[in-house]
PDB file of C-alpha atoms in Angstrom:
ATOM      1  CA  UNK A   1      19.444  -9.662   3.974  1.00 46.00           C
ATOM      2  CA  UNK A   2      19.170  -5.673   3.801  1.00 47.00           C
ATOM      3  CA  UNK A   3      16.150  -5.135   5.763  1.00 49.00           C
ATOM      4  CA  UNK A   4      18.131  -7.509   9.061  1.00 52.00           C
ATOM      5  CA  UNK A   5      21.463  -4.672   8.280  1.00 53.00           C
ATOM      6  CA  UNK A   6      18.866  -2.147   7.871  1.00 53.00           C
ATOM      7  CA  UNK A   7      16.370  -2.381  10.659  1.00 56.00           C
ATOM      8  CA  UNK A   8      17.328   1.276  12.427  1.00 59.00           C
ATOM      9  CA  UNK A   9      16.761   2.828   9.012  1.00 60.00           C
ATOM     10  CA  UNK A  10      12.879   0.874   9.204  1.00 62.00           C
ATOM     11  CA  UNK A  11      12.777   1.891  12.232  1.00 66.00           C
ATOM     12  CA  UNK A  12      13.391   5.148  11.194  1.00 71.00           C
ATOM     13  CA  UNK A  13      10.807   5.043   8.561  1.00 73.00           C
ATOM     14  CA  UNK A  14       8.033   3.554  10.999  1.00 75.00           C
ATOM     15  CA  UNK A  15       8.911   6.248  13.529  1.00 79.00           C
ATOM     16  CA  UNK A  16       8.456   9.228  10.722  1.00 83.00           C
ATOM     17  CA  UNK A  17       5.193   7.183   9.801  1.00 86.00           C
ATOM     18  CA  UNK A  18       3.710   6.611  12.866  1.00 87.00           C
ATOM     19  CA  UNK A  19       4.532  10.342  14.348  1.00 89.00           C
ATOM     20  CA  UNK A  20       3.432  11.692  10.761  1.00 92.00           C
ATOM     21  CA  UNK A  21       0.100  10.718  11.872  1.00 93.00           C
ATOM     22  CA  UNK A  22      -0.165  11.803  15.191  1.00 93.00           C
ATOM     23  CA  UNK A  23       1.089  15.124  14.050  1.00 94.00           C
ATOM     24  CA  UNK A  24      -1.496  15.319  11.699  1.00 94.00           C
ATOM     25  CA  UNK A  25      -4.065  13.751  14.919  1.00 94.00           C
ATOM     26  CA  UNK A  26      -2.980  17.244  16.673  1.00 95.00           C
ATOM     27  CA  UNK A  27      -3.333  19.454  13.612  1.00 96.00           C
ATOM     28  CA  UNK A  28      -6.838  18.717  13.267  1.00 95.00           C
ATOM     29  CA  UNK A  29      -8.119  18.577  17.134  1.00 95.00           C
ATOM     30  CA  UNK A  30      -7.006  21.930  16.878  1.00 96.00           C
ATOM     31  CA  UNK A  31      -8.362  23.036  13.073  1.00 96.00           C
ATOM     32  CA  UNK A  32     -11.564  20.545  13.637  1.00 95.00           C
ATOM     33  CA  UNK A  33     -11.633  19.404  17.320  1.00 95.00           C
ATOM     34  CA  UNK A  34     -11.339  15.691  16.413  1.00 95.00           C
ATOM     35  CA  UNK A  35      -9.997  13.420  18.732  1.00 95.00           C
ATOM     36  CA  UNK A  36      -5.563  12.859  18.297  1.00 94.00           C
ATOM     37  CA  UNK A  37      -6.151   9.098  17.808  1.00 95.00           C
ATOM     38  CA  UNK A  38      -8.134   9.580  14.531  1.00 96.00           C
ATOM     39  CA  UNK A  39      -5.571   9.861  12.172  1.00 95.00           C
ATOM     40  CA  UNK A  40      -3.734   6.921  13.526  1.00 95.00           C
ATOM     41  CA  UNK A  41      -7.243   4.883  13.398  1.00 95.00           C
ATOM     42  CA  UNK A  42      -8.228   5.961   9.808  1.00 94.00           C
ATOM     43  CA  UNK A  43      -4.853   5.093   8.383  1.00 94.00           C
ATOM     44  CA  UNK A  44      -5.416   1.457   9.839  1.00 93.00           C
ATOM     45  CA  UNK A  45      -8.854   1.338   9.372  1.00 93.00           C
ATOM     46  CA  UNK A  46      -8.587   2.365   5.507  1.00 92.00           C
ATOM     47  CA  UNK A  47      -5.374  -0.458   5.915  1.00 92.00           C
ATOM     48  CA  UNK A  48      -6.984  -3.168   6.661  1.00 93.00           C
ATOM     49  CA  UNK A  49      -9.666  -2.680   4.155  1.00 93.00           C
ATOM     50  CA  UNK A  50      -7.139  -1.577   1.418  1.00 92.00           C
ATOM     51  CA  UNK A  51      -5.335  -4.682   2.553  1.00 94.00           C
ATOM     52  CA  UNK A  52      -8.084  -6.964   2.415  1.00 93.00           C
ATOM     53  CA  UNK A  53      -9.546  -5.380  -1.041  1.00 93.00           C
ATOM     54  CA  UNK A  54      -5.335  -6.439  -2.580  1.00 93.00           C
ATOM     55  CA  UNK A  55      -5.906 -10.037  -1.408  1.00 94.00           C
ATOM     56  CA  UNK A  56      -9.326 -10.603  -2.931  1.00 92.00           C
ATOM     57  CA  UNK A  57      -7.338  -9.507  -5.601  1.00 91.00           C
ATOM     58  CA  UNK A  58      -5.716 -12.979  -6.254  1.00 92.00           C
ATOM     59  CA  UNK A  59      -8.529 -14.861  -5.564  1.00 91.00           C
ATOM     60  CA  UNK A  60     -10.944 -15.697  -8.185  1.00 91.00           C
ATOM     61  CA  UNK A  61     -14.059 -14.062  -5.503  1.00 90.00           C
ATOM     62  CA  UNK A  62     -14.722 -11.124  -8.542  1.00 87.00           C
ATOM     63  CA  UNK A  63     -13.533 -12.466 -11.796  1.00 91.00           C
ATOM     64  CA  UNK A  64     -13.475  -8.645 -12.853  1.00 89.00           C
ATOM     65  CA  UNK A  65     -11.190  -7.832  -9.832  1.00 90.00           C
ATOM     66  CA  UNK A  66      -9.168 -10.722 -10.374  1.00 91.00           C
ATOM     67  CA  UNK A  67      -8.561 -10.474 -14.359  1.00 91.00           C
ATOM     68  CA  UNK A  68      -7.939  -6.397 -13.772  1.00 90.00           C
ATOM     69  CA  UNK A  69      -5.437  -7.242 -10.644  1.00 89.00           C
ATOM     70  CA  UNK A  70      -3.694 -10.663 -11.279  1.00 89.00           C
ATOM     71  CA  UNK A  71      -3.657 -10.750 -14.864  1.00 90.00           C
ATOM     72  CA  UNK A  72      -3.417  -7.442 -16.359  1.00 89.00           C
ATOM     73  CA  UNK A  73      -1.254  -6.358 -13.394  1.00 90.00           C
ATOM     74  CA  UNK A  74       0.829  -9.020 -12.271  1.00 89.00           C
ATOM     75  CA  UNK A  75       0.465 -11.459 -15.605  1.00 88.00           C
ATOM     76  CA  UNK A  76       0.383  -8.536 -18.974  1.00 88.00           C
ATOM     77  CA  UNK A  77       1.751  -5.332 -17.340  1.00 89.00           C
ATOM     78  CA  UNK A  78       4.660  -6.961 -14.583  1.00 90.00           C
ATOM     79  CA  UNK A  79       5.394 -10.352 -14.929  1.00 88.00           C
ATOM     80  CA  UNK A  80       8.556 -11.360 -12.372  1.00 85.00           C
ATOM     81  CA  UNK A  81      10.662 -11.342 -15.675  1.00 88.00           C
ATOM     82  CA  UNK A  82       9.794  -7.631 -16.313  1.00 89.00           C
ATOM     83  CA  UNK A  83       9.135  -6.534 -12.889  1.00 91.00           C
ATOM     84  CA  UNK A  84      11.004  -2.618 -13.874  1.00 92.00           C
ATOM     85  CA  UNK A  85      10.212  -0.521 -17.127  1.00 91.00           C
ATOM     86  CA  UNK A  86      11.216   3.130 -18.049  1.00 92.00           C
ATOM     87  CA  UNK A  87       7.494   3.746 -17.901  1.00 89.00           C
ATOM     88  CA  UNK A  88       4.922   2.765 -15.960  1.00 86.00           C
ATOM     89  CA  UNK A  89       2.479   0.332 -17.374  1.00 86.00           C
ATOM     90  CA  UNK A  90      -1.279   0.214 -16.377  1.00 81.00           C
ATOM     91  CA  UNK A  91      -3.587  -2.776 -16.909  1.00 78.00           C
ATOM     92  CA  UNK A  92      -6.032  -2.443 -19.396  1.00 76.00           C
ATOM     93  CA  UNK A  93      -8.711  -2.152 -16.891  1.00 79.00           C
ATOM     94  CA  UNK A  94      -7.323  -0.448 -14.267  1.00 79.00           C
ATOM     95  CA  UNK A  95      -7.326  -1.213 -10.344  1.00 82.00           C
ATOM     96  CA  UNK A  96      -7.672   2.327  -8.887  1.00 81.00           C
ATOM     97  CA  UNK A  97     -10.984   2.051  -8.998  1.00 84.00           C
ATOM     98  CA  UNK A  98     -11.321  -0.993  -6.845  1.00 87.00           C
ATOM     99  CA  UNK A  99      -9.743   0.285  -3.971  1.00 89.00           C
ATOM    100  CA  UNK A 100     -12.402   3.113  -3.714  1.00 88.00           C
ATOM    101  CA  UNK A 101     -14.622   1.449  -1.070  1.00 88.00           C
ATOM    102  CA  UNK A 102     -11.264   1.279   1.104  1.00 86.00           C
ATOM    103  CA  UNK A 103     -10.224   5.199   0.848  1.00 87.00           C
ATOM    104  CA  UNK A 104     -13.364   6.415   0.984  1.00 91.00           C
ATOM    105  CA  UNK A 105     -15.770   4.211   2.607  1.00 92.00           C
ATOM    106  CA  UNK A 106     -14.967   4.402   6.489  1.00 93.00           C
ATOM    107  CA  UNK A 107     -15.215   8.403   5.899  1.00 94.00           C
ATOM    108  CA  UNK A 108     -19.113   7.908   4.456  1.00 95.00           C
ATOM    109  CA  UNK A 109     -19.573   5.394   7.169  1.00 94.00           C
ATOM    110  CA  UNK A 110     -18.263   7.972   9.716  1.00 94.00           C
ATOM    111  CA  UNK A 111     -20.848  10.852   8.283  1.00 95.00           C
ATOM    112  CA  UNK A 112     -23.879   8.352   7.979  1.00 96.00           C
ATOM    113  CA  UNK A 113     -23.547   6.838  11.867  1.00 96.00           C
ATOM    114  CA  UNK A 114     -23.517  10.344  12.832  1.00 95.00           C
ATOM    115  CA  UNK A 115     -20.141  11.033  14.087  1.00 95.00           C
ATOM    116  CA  UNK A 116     -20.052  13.976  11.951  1.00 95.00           C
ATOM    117  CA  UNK A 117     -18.821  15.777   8.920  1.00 95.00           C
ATOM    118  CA  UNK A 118     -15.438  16.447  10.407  1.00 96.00           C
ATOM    119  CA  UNK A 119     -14.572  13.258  11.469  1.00 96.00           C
ATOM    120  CA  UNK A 120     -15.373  12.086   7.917  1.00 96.00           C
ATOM    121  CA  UNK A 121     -13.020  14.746   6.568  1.00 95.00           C
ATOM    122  CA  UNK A 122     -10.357  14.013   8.116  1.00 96.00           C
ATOM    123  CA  UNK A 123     -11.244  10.135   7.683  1.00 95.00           C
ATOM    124  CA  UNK A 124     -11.153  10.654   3.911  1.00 95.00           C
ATOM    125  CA  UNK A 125      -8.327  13.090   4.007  1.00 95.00           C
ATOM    126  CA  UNK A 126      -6.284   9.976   5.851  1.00 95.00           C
ATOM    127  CA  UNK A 127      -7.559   7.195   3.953  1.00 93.00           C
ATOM    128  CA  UNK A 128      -6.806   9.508   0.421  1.00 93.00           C
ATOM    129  CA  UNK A 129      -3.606  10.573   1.138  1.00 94.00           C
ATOM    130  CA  UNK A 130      -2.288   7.293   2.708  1.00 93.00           C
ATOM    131  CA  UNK A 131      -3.587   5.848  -0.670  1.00 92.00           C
ATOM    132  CA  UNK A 132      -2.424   8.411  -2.938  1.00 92.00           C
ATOM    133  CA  UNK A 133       1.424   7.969  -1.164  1.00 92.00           C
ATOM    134  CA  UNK A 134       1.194   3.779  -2.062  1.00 92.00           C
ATOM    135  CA  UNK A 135       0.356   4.679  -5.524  1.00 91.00           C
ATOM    136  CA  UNK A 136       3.318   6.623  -5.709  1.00 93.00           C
ATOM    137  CA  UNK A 137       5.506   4.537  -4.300  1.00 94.00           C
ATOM    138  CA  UNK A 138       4.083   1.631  -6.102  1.00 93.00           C
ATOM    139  CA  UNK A 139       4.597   3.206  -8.874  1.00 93.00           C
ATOM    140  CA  UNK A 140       8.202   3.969  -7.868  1.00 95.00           C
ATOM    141  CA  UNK A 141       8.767  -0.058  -7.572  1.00 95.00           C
ATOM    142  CA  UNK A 142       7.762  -0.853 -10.797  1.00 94.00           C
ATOM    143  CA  UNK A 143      10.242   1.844 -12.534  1.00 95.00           C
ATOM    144  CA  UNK A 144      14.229   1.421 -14.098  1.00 93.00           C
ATOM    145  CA  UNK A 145      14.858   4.710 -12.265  1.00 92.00           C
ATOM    146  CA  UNK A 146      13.022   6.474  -9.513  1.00 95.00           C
ATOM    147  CA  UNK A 147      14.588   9.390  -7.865  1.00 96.00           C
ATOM    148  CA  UNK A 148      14.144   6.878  -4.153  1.00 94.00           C
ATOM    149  CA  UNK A 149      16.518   4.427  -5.641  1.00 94.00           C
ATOM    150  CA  UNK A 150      19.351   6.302  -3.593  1.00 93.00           C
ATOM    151  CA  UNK A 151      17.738   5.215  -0.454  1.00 88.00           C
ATOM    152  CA  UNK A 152      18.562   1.610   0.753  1.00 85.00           C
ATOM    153  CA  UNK A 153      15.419   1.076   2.445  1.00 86.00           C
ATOM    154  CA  UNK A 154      13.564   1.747  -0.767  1.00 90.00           C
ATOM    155  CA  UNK A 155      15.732  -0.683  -2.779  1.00 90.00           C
ATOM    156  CA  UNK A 156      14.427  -2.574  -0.086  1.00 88.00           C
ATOM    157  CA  UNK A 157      11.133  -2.381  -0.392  1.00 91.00           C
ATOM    158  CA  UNK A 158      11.408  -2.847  -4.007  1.00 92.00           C
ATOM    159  CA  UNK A 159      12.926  -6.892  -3.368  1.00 89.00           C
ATOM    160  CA  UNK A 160       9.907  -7.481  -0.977  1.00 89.00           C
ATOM    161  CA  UNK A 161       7.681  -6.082  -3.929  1.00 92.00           C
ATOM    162  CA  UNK A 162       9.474  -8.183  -6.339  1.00 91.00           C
ATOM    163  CA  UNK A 163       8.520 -11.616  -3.847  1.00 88.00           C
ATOM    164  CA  UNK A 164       4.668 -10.400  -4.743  1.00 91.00           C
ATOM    165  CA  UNK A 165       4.823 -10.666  -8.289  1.00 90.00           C
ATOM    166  CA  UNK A 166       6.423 -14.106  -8.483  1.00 86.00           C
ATOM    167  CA  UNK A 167       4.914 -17.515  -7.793  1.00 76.00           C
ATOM    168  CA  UNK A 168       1.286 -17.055  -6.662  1.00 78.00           C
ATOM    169  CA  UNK A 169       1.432 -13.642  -5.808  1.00 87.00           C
ATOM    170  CA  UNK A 170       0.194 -14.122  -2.313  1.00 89.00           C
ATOM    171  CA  UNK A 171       3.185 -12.628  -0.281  1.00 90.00           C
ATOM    172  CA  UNK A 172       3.766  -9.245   0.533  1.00 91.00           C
ATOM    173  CA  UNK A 173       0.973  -7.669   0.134  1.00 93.00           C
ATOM    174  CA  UNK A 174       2.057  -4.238   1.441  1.00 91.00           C
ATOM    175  CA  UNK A 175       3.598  -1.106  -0.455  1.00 91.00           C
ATOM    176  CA  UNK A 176       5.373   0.470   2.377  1.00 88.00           C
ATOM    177  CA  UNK A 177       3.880  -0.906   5.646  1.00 90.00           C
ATOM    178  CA  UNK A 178       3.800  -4.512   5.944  1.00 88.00           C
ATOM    179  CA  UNK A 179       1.981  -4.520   9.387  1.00 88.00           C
ATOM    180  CA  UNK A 180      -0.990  -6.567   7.608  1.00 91.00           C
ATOM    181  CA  UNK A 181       1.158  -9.078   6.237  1.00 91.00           C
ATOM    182  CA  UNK A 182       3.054  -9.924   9.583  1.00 88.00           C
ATOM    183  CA  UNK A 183      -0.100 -10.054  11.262  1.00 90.00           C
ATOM    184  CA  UNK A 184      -1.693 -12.242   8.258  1.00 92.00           C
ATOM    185  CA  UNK A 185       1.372 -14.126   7.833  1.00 91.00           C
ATOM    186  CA  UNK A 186       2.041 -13.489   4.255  1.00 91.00           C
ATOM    187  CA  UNK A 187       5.360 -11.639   5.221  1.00 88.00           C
ATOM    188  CA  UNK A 188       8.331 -13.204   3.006  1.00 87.00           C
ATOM    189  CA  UNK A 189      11.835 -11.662   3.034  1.00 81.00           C
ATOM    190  CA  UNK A 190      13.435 -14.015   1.105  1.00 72.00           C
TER     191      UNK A 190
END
């Protein structure tokens, strides 16, 4: 399987992940004086929720969730037999919207304990921009050509996508970091 030839290159990828957001940790103790670590928490801390939002998802908890995400997601817009189009295809009611409380929450939560405006900016900044780059390459997966394509490790990432739209779409839950799924065992490679 690619990802066993290609474990340097994720590797690679985790590396430019993980010291992405301790770069940006520095950046703003120096711009804002918040502590290093609270990039690195916010991105796993908006994680776990985003995470935990996408499996509720498949369960039938909120019927609304669960028609919008399942159905008109996995079901209407990708089944497994049409997992690529030319275009990408949105579900009539679309999910964006339910991963709110995940971006944005832990920055409110961060301003309304009392930890401060800054640490909720930079909370929201994380959470927004780690959910604005699975969007994208979300997106990415679902589309005949997308200029990543050339990159092995996103080829990759589209055949661990493709597990999560067949049988009962509780596998691979992740976009690009699968850390959640490893730890919730819901990790399938093939």
């Amino acid at each position: 399987m690619l990802l066993e030839k290609n474990k340097q290159g994720a590797f690679v990828a985790l590396g430019v992940l993980y010291g992405t957001l301790f770069a940006f940790g520095a950046l703003f103790k120096l711009l804002l004086g918040t502590p290093v670590l609270l990039v690195p928490f916010a991105y796993y801390l908006t994680g776990i929720i985003a995470f935990t939002t996408h499996v509720l998802g498949h369960y039938r908890i909120s019927e609304r969730w669960f028609t919008a995400h399942t159905i008109g997601h996995h079901v209407h817009a990708y089944p497994p037999t049409r997992f690529v189009s030319d275009g990408f295809v949105n579900s009539p009611d679309p999910n964006d919207k339910f991963y709110g409380p995940a971006i944005f929450g832990p920055a409110v939560a961060a301003v309304v304990l009392g930890f401060g405006l800054s640490v909720g900016l930079v909370m929201a900044f994380t959470g927004g921009t780690a959910a604005w780059v699975a969007d994208y390459v979300h997106t990415g997966l679902h589309l005949k050509e997308f200029w990543m394509d050339r990159f092995a490790l996103f080829r990759e990432l589209r055949r661990l996508h493709v597990f999560h739209h067949k049988g009962n779409f509780r596998t691979n839950y992740g976009i690009y970091d699968f850390s959640f799924d490893i730890l919730w065992g819901s990790m399938r490679y093939a």
